PDB file of C-alpha atoms in Angstrom:
ATOM      1  CA  MET A   5     -17.579  21.916 -23.375  1.00 50.00           C
ATOM      2  CA  SER A   6     -16.755  25.455 -24.858  1.00 53.00           C
ATOM      3  CA  GLU A   7     -15.686  25.259 -28.514  1.00 64.00           C
ATOM      4  CA  THR A   8     -13.740  28.645 -27.627  1.00 74.00           C
ATOM      5  CA  LYS A   9     -10.189  28.906 -25.481  1.00 85.00           C
ATOM      6  CA  SER A  10      -9.787  31.180 -23.208  1.00 92.00           C
ATOM      7  CA  ALA A  11      -6.340  32.495 -22.402  1.00 95.00           C
ATOM      8  CA  LEU A  12      -4.876  31.275 -19.191  1.00 95.00           C
ATOM      9  CA  PHE A  13      -2.513  33.006 -16.941  1.00 95.00           C
ATOM     10  CA  ILE A  14      -0.972  31.393 -13.810  1.00 96.00           C
ATOM     11  CA  ASP A  15      -1.543  33.799 -10.659  1.00 97.00           C
ATOM     12  CA  ILE A  16       0.884  31.784  -8.077  1.00 98.00           C
ATOM     13  CA  PRO A  17       3.739  30.108 -10.268  1.00 96.00           C
ATOM     14  CA  VAL A  18       5.921  27.452  -8.305  1.00 97.00           C
ATOM     15  CA  GLU A  19       9.131  26.681  -8.786  1.00 98.00           C
ATOM     16  CA  LEU A  20      10.416  24.341  -5.890  1.00 98.00           C
ATOM     17  CA  LYS A  21      14.709  23.291  -5.323  1.00 98.00           C
ATOM     18  CA  GLU A  22      13.576  20.241  -3.623  1.00 98.00           C
ATOM     19  CA  VAL A  23      10.623  17.704  -3.602  1.00 98.00           C
ATOM     20  CA  LYS A  24      10.037  14.960  -0.964  1.00 98.00           C
ATOM     21  CA  SER A  25       6.460  13.462  -0.859  1.00 98.00           C
ATOM     22  CA  VAL A  26       4.694  10.562   0.129  1.00 98.00           C
ATOM     23  CA  HIS A  27       1.111   9.545  -2.209  1.00 98.00           C
ATOM     24  CA  SER A  28      -1.129   7.930  -0.071  1.00 98.00           C
ATOM     25  CA  ILE A  29      -3.925   5.925  -2.614  1.00 98.00           C
ATOM     26  CA  GLY A  30      -6.377   3.826  -1.064  1.00 97.00           C
ATOM     27  CA  GLY A  31      -8.957   4.111  -3.755  1.00 96.00           C
ATOM     28  CA  LEU A  32      -8.670   5.083  -7.583  1.00 95.00           C
ATOM     29  CA  GLU A  33     -11.021   8.220  -8.735  1.00 94.00           C
ATOM     30  CA  PHE A  34     -10.587   8.947 -12.431  1.00 95.00           C
ATOM     31  CA  GLU A  35     -10.495  12.159 -15.341  1.00 91.00           C
ATOM     32  CA  GLY A  36     -11.984  10.129 -17.667  1.00 91.00           C
ATOM     33  CA  ASP A  37     -10.365   6.715 -18.484  1.00 90.00           C
ATOM     34  CA  LEU A  38      -6.618   7.650 -16.260  1.00 92.00           C
ATOM     35  CA  PRO A  39      -6.845   6.979 -12.770  1.00 95.00           C
ATOM     36  CA  ALA A  40      -6.288  11.393 -11.283  1.00 96.00           C
ATOM     37  CA  ALA A  41      -3.391  10.039  -8.871  1.00 96.00           C
ATOM     38  CA  LEU A  42      -1.477   8.740 -11.526  1.00 96.00           C
ATOM     39  CA  PHE A  43      -2.080  11.751 -13.462  1.00 95.00           C
ATOM     40  CA  HIS A  44      -1.033  13.704 -10.691  1.00 97.00           C
ATOM     41  CA  LEU A  45       2.020  11.933 -10.487  1.00 97.00           C
ATOM     42  CA  GLN A  46       2.845  12.309 -13.807  1.00 97.00           C
ATOM     43  CA  LEU A  47       2.276  16.367 -13.497  1.00 97.00           C
ATOM     44  CA  ILE A  48       4.239  16.373 -10.783  1.00 98.00           C
ATOM     45  CA  THR A  49       7.425  14.490 -12.292  1.00 98.00           C
ATOM     46  CA  THR A  50       7.155  16.706 -14.783  1.00 98.00           C
ATOM     47  CA  ASP A  51       7.643  19.762 -12.694  1.00 98.00           C
ATOM     48  CA  ILE A  52      10.148  18.313 -11.266  1.00 98.00           C
ATOM     49  CA  THR A  53      12.087  17.641 -14.461  1.00 97.00           C
ATOM     50  CA  ASN A  54      11.503  21.340 -15.828  1.00 98.00           C
ATOM     51  CA  TRP A  55      12.569  22.948 -12.296  1.00 98.00           C
ATOM     52  CA  LYS A  56      15.779  20.493 -12.086  1.00 98.00           C
ATOM     53  CA  ALA A  57      14.702  20.158  -8.722  1.00 98.00           C
ATOM     54  CA  ALA A  58      15.935  17.353  -6.301  1.00 98.00           C
ATOM     55  CA  SER A  59      13.364  15.186  -5.468  1.00 98.00           C
ATOM     56  CA  ASP A  60      12.128  11.764  -3.353  1.00 98.00           C
ATOM     57  CA  VAL A  61       8.624  10.671  -4.556  1.00 98.00           C
ATOM     58  CA  ILE A  62       7.385   7.651  -2.793  1.00 98.00           C
ATOM     59  CA  VAL A  63       3.833   6.332  -3.709  1.00 98.00           C
ATOM     60  CA  VAL A  64       1.890   3.773  -1.776  1.00 98.00           C
ATOM     61  CA  PHE A  65      -1.145   2.102  -3.255  1.00 98.00           C
ATOM     62  CA  HIS A  66      -3.055   0.562  -0.763  1.00 98.00           C
ATOM     63  CA  THR A  67      -6.700  -0.818   0.665  1.00 97.00           C
ATOM     64  CA  ASN A  68      -9.087  -0.737  -2.559  1.00 96.00           C
ATOM     65  CA  ALA A  69      -5.879   0.447  -5.256  1.00 97.00           C
ATOM     66  CA  GLY A  70      -3.832  -2.102  -4.594  1.00 98.00           C
ATOM     67  CA  TYR A  71      -4.249  -3.864  -7.568  1.00 98.00           C
ATOM     68  CA  VAL A  72      -3.070  -1.103  -9.413  1.00 98.00           C
ATOM     69  CA  VAL A  73       0.877  -3.153  -8.821  1.00 98.00           C
ATOM     70  CA  LEU A  74      -0.507  -6.513  -9.764  1.00 98.00           C
ATOM     71  CA  ASN A  75       1.108  -8.383 -12.922  1.00 98.00           C
ATOM     72  CA  ASP A  76      -1.611  -9.390 -15.058  1.00 98.00           C
ATOM     73  CA  VAL A  77      -2.149 -12.802 -13.826  1.00 98.00           C
ATOM     74  CA  ALA A  78      -2.879 -11.380 -10.387  1.00 98.00           C
ATOM     75  CA  TYR A  79      -4.694  -8.762 -11.775  1.00 98.00           C
ATOM     76  CA  ASN A  80      -7.007 -10.662 -13.922  1.00 98.00           C
ATOM     77  CA  ALA A  81      -7.542 -12.985 -10.946  1.00 98.00           C
ATOM     78  CA  SER A  82      -8.094 -10.097  -8.707  1.00 97.00           C
ATOM     79  CA  ARG A  83     -10.331  -8.485 -10.801  1.00 97.00           C
ATOM     80  CA  ASN A  84     -12.643 -11.079 -12.344  1.00 97.00           C
ATOM     81  CA  ILE A  85     -11.517 -10.107 -15.905  1.00 97.00           C
ATOM     82  CA  ALA A  86      -8.944 -11.138 -19.124  1.00 98.00           C
ATOM     83  CA  THR A  87      -7.337  -8.046 -20.242  1.00 96.00           C
ATOM     84  CA  GLY A  88      -4.334  -7.732 -18.120  1.00 98.00           C
ATOM     85  CA  ASN A  89      -3.351  -4.617 -15.545  1.00 97.00           C
ATOM     86  CA  PRO A  90      -3.844  -1.703 -17.760  1.00 97.00           C
ATOM     87  CA  TYR A  91      -2.068   0.578 -15.388  1.00 97.00           C
ATOM     88  CA  LYS A  92       1.404  -1.629 -15.860  1.00 98.00           C
ATOM     89  CA  LYS A  93       3.195   0.869 -18.180  1.00 97.00           C
ATOM     90  CA  LEU A  94       1.938   4.259 -16.301  1.00 97.00           C
ATOM     91  CA  VAL A  95       3.396   2.717 -12.836  1.00 98.00           C
ATOM     92  CA  ALA A  96       6.723   1.587 -15.112  1.00 98.00           C
ATOM     93  CA  ASP A  97       6.856   4.706 -16.559  1.00 98.00           C
ATOM     94  CA  LEU A  98       6.926   6.278 -13.085  1.00 98.00           C
ATOM     95  CA  ILE A  99       9.380   4.197 -11.673  1.00 98.00           C
ATOM     96  CA  ASP A 100      11.645   5.440 -15.132  1.00 98.00           C
ATOM     97  CA  VAL A 101      11.822   8.795 -13.900  1.00 97.00           C
ATOM     98  CA  GLY A 102      12.529   8.165 -10.053  1.00 97.00           C
ATOM     99  CA  VAL A 103       8.730   7.611  -8.535  1.00 98.00           C
ATOM    100  CA  LYS A 104       9.528   4.776  -6.171  1.00 98.00           C
ATOM    101  CA  VAL A 105       6.072   2.516  -6.076  1.00 98.00           C
ATOM    102  CA  GLU A 106       5.288   0.319  -2.598  1.00 98.00           C
ATOM    103  CA  LEU A 107       2.280  -1.604  -2.029  1.00 98.00           C
ATOM    104  CA  CYS A 108       0.884  -1.821   1.529  1.00 98.00           C
ATOM    105  CA  GLY A 109       1.812  -5.193   3.295  1.00 98.00           C
ATOM    106  CA  ALA A 110      -1.351  -5.018   4.926  1.00 98.00           C
ATOM    107  CA  THR A 111      -3.144  -4.969   1.800  1.00 98.00           C
ATOM    108  CA  ALA A 112      -1.301  -7.780   0.669  1.00 98.00           C
ATOM    109  CA  LYS A 113      -1.948 -10.206   3.540  1.00 98.00           C
ATOM    110  CA  VAL A 114      -5.826  -9.721   3.351  1.00 98.00           C
ATOM    111  CA  ASN A 115      -5.820 -10.223  -0.465  1.00 98.00           C
ATOM    112  CA  GLY A 116      -3.744 -13.093  -0.316  1.00 98.00           C
ATOM    113  CA  TRP A 117      -0.866 -11.731  -2.677  1.00 98.00           C
ATOM    114  CA  GLY A 118       3.027 -12.166  -2.481  1.00 98.00           C
ATOM    115  CA  ASN A 119       5.976 -10.641  -4.116  1.00 97.00           C
ATOM    116  CA  ALA A 120       5.870 -13.035  -7.561  1.00 98.00           C
ATOM    117  CA  ASP A 121       2.069 -11.351  -8.122  1.00 98.00           C
ATOM    118  CA  LEU A 122       3.486  -7.476  -8.505  1.00 98.00           C
ATOM    119  CA  LEU A 123       4.691  -6.067 -10.967  1.00 98.00           C
ATOM    120  CA  PRO A 124       8.409  -5.485 -11.494  1.00 98.00           C
ATOM    121  CA  ARG A 125      10.243  -2.979  -9.141  1.00 98.00           C
ATOM    122  CA  ILE A 126       7.687  -2.700  -6.902  1.00 98.00           C
ATOM    123  CA  LYS A 127       8.372  -2.946  -3.213  1.00 98.00           C
ATOM    124  CA  ILE A 128       6.095  -4.095   0.225  1.00 98.00           C
ATOM    125  CA  ASN A 129       5.883  -2.300   3.169  1.00 98.00           C
ATOM    126  CA  LEU A 130       4.678  -3.065   6.273  1.00 98.00           C
ATOM    127  CA  ASP A 131       1.543  -0.919   6.212  1.00 98.00           C
ATOM    128  CA  ALA A 132       0.802   1.958   4.217  1.00 98.00           C
ATOM    129  CA  MET A 133      -0.270   3.730   7.841  1.00 98.00           C
ATOM    130  CA  ALA A 134       3.332   3.045   9.066  1.00 98.00           C
ATOM    131  CA  ARG A 135       5.425   3.758   6.547  1.00 98.00           C
ATOM    132  CA  THR A 136       3.253   7.106   5.518  1.00 98.00           C
ATOM    133  CA  ILE A 137       3.804   8.148   9.659  1.00 98.00           C
ATOM    134  CA  GLN A 138       7.567   7.177   9.071  1.00 98.00           C
ATOM    135  CA  LEU A 139       8.131   8.958   5.986  1.00 98.00           C
ATOM    136  CA  VAL A 140       6.482  12.237   7.272  1.00 98.00           C
ATOM    137  CA  GLN A 141       8.400  12.578  10.090  1.00 98.00           C
ATOM    138  CA  GLN A 142      11.668  12.556   8.097  1.00 98.00           C
ATOM    139  CA  GLY A 143       9.732  15.305   6.279  1.00 98.00           C
ATOM    140  CA  PHE A 144       7.838  14.163   3.705  1.00 98.00           C
ATOM    141  CA  VAL A 145       4.755  15.711   2.736  1.00 98.00           C
ATOM    142  CA  LYS A 146       2.047  13.545   2.814  1.00 98.00           C
ATOM    143  CA  ILE A 147      -0.493  13.618  -0.217  1.00 97.00           C
ATOM    144  CA  THR A 148      -3.713  12.067  -0.064  1.00 94.00           C
ATOM    145  CA  GLU A 149      -5.325  10.561  -3.209  1.00 88.00           C
TER     146      GLU A 149
END
């Protein structure tokens, strides 16, 4: 990594009055130890706050990322560890700023997870594909992570 810093100029500034997005997260990619999808959600929610924009941001965890919304006991059982869910505070922080967090019902079913296995305030939808289609048809922009 370079020791010198260069100036950064934004050539294409963006400021939105409204954000309606559904984030489909089926697997985690990492920036360091931080899941990029959670970092990206922090970034857009900060933008929304700075813009004072109206927003409806929904994130749907499914497939290989479903475990992100498990409580400590279920997380440990799913991941074969004893540390608890390292993402629970990040998820709670997103919910606190207005992000709606959902788990794919098909992912929950195949993994044997029930509502009691989830972090507080997580909703289970029918399945990620049907929910994403529903939201796109309602005017949400789909972001795939």
